Coordinates of C-alpha atoms and ligand atoms in Angstrom, one line a residue:
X1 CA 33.8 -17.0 -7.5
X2 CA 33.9 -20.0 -4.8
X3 CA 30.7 -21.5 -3.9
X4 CA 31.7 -20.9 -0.5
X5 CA 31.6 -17.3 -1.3
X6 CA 28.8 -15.5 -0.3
X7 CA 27.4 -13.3 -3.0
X8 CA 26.1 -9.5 -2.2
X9 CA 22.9 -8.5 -4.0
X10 CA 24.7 -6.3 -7.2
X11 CA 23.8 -2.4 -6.6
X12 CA 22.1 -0.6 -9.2
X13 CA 19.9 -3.5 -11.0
X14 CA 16.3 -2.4 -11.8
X15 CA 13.9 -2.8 -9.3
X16 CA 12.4 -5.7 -11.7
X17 CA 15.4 -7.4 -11.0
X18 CA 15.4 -6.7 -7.4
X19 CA 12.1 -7.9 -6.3
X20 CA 13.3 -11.4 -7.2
X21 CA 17.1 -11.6 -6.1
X22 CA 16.8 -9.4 -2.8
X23 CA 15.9 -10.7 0.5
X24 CA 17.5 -14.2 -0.8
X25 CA 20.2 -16.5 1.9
X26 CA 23.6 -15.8 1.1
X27 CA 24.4 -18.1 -1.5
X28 CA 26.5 -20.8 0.0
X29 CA 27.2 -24.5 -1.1
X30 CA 23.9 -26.1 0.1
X31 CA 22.3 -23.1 1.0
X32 CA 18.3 -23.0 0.2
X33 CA 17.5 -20.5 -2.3
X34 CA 14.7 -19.1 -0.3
X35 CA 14.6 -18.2 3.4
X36 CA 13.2 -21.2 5.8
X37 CA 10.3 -20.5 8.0
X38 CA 11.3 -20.5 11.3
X39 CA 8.4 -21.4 13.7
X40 CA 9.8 -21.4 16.6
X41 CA 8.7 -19.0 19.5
X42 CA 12.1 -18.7 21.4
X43 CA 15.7 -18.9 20.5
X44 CA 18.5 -20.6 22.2
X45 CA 20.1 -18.4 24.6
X46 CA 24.0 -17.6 23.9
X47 CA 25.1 -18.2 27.8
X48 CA 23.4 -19.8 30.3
X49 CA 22.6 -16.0 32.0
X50 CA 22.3 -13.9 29.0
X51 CA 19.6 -14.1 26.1
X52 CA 20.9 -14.7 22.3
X53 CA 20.5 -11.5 20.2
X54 CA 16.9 -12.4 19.5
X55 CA 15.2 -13.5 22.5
X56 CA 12.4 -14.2 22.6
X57 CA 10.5 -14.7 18.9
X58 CA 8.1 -11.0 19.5
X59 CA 11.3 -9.3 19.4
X60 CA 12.8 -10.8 16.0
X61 CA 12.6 -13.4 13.6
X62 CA 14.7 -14.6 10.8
X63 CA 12.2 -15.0 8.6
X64 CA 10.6 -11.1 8.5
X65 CA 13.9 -9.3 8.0
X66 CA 14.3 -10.9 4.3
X67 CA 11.2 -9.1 3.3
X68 CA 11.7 -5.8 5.7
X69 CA 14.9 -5.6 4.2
X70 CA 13.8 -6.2 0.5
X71 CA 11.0 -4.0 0.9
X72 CA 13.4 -1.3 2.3
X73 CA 15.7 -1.4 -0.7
X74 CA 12.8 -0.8 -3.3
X75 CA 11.8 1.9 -1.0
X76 CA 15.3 3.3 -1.6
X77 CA 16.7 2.9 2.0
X78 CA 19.0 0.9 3.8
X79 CA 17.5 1.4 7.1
X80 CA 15.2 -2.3 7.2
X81 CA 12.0 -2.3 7.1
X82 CA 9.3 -3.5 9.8
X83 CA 7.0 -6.3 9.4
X84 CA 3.4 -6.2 11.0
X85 CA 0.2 -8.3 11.8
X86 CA -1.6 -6.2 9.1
X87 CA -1.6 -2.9 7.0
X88 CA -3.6 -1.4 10.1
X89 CA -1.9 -2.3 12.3
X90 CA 1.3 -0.9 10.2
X91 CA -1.1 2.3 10.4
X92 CA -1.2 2.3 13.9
X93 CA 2.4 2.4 14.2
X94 CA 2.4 5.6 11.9
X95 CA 0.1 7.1 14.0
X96 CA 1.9 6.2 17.3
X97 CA 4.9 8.5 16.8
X98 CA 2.6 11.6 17.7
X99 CA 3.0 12.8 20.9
X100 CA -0.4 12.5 23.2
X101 CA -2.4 15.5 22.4
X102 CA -0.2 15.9 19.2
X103 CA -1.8 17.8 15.9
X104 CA -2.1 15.8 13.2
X105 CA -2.6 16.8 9.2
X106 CA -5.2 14.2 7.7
X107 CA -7.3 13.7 4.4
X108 CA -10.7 14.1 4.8
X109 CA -10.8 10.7 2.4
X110 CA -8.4 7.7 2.7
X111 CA -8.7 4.4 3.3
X112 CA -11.7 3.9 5.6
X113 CA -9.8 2.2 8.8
X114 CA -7.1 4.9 8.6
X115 CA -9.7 7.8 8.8
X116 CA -11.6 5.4 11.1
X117 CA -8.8 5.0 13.6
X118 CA -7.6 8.8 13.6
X119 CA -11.0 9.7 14.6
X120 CA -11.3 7.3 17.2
X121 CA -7.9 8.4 18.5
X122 CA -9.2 12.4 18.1
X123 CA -12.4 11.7 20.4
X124 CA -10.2 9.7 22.8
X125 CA -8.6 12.7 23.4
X126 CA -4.9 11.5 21.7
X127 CA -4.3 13.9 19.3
X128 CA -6.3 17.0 17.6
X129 CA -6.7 16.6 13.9
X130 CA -6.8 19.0 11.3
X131 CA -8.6 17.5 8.0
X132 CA -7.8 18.8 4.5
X133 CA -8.4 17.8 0.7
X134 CA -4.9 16.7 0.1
X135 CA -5.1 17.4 -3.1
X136 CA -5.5 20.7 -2.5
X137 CA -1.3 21.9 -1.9
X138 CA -2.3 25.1 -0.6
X139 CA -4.6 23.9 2.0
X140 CA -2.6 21.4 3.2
X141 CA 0.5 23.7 3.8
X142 CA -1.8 26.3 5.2
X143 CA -2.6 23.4 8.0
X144 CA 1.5 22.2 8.4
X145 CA 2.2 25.2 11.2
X146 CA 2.3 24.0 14.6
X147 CA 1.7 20.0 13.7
X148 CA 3.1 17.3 14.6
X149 CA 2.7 14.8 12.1
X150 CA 1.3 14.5 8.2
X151 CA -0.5 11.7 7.1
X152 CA -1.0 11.3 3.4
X153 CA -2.3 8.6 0.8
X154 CA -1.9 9.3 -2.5
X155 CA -3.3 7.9 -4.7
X156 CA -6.2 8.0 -2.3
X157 CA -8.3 5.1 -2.0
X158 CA -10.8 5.5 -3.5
X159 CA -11.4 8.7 -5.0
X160 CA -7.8 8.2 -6.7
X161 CA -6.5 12.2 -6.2
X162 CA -3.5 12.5 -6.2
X163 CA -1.3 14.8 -3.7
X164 CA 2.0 17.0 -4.6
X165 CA 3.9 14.9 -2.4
X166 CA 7.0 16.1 -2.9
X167 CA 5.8 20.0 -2.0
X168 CA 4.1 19.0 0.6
X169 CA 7.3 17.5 2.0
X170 CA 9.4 19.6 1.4
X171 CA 6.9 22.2 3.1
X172 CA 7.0 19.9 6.4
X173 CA 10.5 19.8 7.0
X174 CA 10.5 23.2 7.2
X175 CA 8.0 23.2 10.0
X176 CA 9.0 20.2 11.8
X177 CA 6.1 17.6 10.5
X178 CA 6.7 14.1 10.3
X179 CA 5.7 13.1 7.0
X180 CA 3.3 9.8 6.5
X181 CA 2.6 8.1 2.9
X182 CA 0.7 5.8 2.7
X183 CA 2.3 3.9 -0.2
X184 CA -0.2 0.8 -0.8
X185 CA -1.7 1.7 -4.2
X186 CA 1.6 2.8 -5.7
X187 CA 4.1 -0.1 -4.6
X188 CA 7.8 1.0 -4.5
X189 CA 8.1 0.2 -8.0
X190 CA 5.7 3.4 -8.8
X191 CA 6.5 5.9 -6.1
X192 CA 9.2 6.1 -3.8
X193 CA 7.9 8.6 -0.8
X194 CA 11.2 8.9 1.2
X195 CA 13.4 9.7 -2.2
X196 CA 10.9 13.0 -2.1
X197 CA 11.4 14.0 1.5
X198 CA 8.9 11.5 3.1
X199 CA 10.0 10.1 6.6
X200 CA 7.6 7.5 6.9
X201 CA 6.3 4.9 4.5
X202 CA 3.2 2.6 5.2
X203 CA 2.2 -0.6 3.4
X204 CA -0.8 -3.2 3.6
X205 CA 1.9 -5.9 2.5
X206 CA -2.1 -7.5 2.0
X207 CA -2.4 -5.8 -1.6
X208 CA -0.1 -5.4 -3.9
X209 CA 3.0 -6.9 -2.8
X210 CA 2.1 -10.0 -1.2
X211 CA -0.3 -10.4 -4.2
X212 CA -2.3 -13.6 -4.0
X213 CA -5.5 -12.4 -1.5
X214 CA -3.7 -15.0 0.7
X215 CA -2.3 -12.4 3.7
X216 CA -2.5 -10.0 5.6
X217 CA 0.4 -8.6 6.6
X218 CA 2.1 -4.6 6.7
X219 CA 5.0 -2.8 6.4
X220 CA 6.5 0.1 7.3
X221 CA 9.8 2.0 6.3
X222 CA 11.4 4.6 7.6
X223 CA 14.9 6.3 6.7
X224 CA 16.4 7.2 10.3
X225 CA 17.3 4.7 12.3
X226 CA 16.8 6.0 15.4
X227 CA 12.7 6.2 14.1
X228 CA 13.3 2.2 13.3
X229 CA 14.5 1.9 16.5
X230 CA 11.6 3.8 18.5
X231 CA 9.2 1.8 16.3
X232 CA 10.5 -1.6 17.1
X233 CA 10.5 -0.9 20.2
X234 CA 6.8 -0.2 20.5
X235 CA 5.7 -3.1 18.0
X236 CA 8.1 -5.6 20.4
X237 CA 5.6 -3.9 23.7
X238 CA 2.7 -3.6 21.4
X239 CA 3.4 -6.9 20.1
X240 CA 1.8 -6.4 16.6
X241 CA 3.8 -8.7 14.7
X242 CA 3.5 -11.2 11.4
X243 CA 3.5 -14.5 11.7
X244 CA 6.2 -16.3 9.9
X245 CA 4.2 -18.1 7.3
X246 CA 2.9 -14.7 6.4
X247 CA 6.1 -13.2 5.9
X248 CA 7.3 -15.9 3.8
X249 CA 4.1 -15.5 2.1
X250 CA 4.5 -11.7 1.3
X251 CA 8.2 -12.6 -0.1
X252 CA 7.0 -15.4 -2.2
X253 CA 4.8 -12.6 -3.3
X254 CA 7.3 -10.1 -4.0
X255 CA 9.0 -11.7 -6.6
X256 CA 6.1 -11.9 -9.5
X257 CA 5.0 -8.1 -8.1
X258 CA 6.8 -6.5 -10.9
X259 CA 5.4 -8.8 -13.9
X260 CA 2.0 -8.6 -11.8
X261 CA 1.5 -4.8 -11.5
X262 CA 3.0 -4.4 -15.5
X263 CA 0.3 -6.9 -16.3
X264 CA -2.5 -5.3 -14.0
X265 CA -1.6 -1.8 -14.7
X266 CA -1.9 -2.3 -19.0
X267 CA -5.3 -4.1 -17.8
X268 CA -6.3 -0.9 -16.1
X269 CA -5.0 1.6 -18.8
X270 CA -6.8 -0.4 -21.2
X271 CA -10.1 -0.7 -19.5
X272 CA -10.2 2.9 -18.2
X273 CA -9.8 4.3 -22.3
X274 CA -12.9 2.1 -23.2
X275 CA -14.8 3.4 -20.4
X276 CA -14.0 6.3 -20.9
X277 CA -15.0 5.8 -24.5
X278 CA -18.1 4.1 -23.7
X279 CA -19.5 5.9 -21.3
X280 CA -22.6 5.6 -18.9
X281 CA -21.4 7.1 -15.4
X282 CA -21.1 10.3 -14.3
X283 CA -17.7 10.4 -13.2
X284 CA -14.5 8.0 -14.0
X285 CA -11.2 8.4 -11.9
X286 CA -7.6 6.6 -13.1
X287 CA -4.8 8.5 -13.2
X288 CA -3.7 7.4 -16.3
X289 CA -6.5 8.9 -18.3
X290 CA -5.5 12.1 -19.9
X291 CA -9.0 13.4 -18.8
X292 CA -8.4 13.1 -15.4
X293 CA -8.0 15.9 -13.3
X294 CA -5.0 14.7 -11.8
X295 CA -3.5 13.1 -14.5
X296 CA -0.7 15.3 -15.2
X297 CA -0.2 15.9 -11.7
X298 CA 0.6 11.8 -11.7
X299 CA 2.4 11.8 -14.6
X300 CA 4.8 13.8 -12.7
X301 CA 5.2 11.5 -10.1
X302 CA 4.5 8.0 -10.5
X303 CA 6.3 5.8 -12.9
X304 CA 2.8 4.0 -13.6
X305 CA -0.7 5.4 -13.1
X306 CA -1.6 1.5 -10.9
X307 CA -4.2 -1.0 -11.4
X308 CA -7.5 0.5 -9.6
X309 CA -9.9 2.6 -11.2
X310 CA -12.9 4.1 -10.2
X311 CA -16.7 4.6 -11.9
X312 CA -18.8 6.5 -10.3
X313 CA -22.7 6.2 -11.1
X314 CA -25.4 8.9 -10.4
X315 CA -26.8 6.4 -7.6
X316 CA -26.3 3.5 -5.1
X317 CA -28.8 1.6 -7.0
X318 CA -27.3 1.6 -10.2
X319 CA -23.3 1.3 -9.4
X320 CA -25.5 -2.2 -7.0
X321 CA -26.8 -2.9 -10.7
X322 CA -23.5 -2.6 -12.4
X323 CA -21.6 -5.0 -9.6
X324 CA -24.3 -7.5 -9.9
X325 CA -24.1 -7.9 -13.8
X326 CA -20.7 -8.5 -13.6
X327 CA -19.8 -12.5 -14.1
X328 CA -15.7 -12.4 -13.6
X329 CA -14.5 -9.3 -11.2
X330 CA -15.8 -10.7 -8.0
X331 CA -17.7 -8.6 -5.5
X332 CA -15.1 -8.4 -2.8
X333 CA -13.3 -6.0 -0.7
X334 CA -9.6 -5.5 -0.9
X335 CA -7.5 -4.8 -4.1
X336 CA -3.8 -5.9 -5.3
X337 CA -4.7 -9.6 -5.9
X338 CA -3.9 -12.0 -9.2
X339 CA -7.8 -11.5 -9.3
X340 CA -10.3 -8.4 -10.2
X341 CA -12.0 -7.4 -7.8
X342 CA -14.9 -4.8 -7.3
X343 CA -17.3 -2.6 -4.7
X344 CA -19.5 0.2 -3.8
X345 CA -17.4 1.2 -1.2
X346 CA -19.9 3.4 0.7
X347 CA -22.0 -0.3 1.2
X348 CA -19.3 0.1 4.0
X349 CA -20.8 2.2 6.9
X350 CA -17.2 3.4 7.6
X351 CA -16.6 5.0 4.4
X352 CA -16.2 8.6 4.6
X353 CA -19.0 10.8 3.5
X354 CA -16.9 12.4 0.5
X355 CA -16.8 9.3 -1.4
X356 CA -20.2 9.4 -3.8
X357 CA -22.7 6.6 -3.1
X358 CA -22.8 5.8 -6.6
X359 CA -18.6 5.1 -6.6
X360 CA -17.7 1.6 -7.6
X361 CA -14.1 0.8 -7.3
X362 CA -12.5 -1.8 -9.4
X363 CA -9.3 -3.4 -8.7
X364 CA -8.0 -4.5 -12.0
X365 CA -6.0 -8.2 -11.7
X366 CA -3.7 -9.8 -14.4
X367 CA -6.7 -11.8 -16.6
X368 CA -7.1 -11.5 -20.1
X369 CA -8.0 -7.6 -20.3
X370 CA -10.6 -8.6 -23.4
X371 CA -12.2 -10.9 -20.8
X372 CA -12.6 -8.7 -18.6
X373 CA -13.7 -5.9 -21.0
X374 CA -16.9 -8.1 -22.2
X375 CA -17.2 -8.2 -18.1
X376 CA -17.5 -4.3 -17.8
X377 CA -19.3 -4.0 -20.5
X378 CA -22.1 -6.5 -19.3
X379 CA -21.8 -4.5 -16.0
X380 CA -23.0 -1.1 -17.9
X381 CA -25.2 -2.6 -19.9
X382 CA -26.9 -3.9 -16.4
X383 CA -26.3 -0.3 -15.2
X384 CA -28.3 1.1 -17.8
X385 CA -31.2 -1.2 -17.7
X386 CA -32.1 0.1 -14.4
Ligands
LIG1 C1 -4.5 2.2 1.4 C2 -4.7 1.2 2.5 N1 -4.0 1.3 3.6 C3 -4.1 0.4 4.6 C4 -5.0 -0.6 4.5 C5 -5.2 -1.6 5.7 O1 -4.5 -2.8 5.4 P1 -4.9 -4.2 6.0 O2 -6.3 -4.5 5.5 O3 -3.8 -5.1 5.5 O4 -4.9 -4.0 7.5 C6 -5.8 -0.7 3.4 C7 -6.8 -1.8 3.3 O5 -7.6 -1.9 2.3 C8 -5.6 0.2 2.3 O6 -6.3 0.1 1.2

């Protein structure tokens, strides 16, 4: 093949392969191997009357649709993906396809800014929700008739449950509901929403996929176009885009995601079997654990079980004690990064109410899982000496 030739991603490679070769320039004699940054707020118009196809740098930029279309790929769609200022803000977007006054299905326990902002959005008077445990199928399909709109996360962060996503899809269609997944903990390369019926997929690019703690950044795909083209329209108006350097960023990010979550997940297997051996909470959530009450449900579903795992402890005080004896898992929100992180998430005063006061959540990075096993166990040993 010419050099001058450009060469088409290959169909069908795995998706290890694909987080590093998609989203690159055509390759062309010369051509960089990664997209440029463009920082530029305005492109050249293509007459003097009429604007070039991008306009105006709110509307497009080069740099985003490398990673909206890479992203979209692993998601299994060819409909691109679209790049926002953050994984909220990604959420918003979700939550902006109901109609005003629309119904909308929601778990009673997610992520605390997604619960936060449905709320806020309920008392405002935008849209009536109708909360239910979703991993509890026959609930959730009893609350499907007559709504607009279905939002799951699953697994849910940070209680871990994990929904029948696929029968609760396939239950929506049949009633018109727009489904919603919430996709963050899972990646694309563990769960693939719109495969199962899904219409909707929501990122925080912040975790997993951009990978480093350095951005924040979301994405959401979608397999209709006409939806891509409703959204983009209302991120253009709402003006809730990335910043180029961000985007880059997430791609960068994208390529080690496959080696990092295969690293990150072992680490988390690994650690949740000795706690589980070891003992000395009253509750331990990963849905790799053959204990766990959703573990065949996962098995089912996800190709990997993820990197976060949650302990809970019978009080605040002691899951305080067990954060504070730990030396290398940093106390820190967020989850996804190189490094472990951990928190008692209800030190947050947003948390919802269902997640115990004793729950620590630990997101499990890519360090030496013996390392971080002498960590843990200095945490329970500072648990117990309470
Ligand atoms: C599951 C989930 N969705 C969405 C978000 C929001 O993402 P961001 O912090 O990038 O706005 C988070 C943040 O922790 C999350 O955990």
């Amino acid at each position: 093949m010419s050099a001058e030739q450009p060469v088409q991603h290959p169909d069908n490679v795995s998706p290890s392969t694909a987080v590093v070769s998609l989203g690159r320039p055509e390759r062309t004699a010369d051509a960089p191997l990664n997209p440029p940054v463009v920082l530029s707020s305005t492109f050249v118009g293509s007459d003097p009357a009429v604007d070039g196809a991008r306009g105006y740098a709110r509307f497009s930029n080069p740099t985003w649709e490398p990673l909206e279309e890479a992203i979209a790929t692993l998601e299994g769609t060819d409909v691109p993906g679209l790049a926002y200022a953050s994984g909220m803000a990604a959420v918003s977007a979700g939550f902006s396809l109901v109609p005003i006054g629309g119904i909308v299905v929601v778990p009673g326990t997610a992520y605390n800014g997604t619960i936060g902002l449905a709320r806020e959005l309920a008392a405002d008077g935008a849209l009536t929700l109708r909360e239910v445990d979703p991993a509890d199928t026959d609930q959730v399909l009893a609350a499907l008739p007559g709504a607009d709109l279905i939002w799951l996360e699953s697994p849910v962060n940070p209680l871990l449950d994990v929904a029948d996503v696929p029968a609760i899809a396939a239950a929506a269609r049949e009633h018109g509901v727009t489904v919603v997944v919430d996709n963050t903990f899972s990646t694309p390369l563990r769960q693939r929403p719109l495969s199962v019926g899904a219409d909707v997929v929501v990122h925080s690019a912040t975790k997993f996929i951009a990978g480093h703690s350095d951005v924040i950044m979301g994405i959401v795909v979608v397999k209709d176009a006409e939806l891509r083209a409703k959204l983009l329209g209302r991120r253009t108006l709402a003006g809730s885009i990335p910043g180029p350097f961000e985007a880059w960023l997430a791609l960068r990010g994208l390529r080690t995601m496959s080696l990092r979550l295969d690293r990150a997940e072992a680490n988390a297997g690994m650690l949740a079997e000795r706690l589980h051996q070891a003992g000395g909470f009253s509750d331990l959530r990963y849905p790799g654990l053959p204990s766990d009450k959703h573990h065949a449900r996962a098995a089912a579903q996800l190709d990997g079980f993820g990197a976060i795992i949650s302990v809970v402890f019978d009080s605040a005080e002691r899951a305080n004690a067990f954060v504070a004896g730990l030396q290398l898992f940093t106390p820190a929100t967020s989850l996804g990064g190189v490094e472990s992180l951990v928190e008692r998430r209800r030190r947050h005063a947003a948390e919802p109410v269902d997640v115990p006061e004793g729950l620590v959540r630990l997101s499990v990075g890519i360090e030496d899982v013996d390392d971080l096993w002498a960590d843990v166990q200095r945490g329970l040993a500072a648990a117990a000496a309470l």
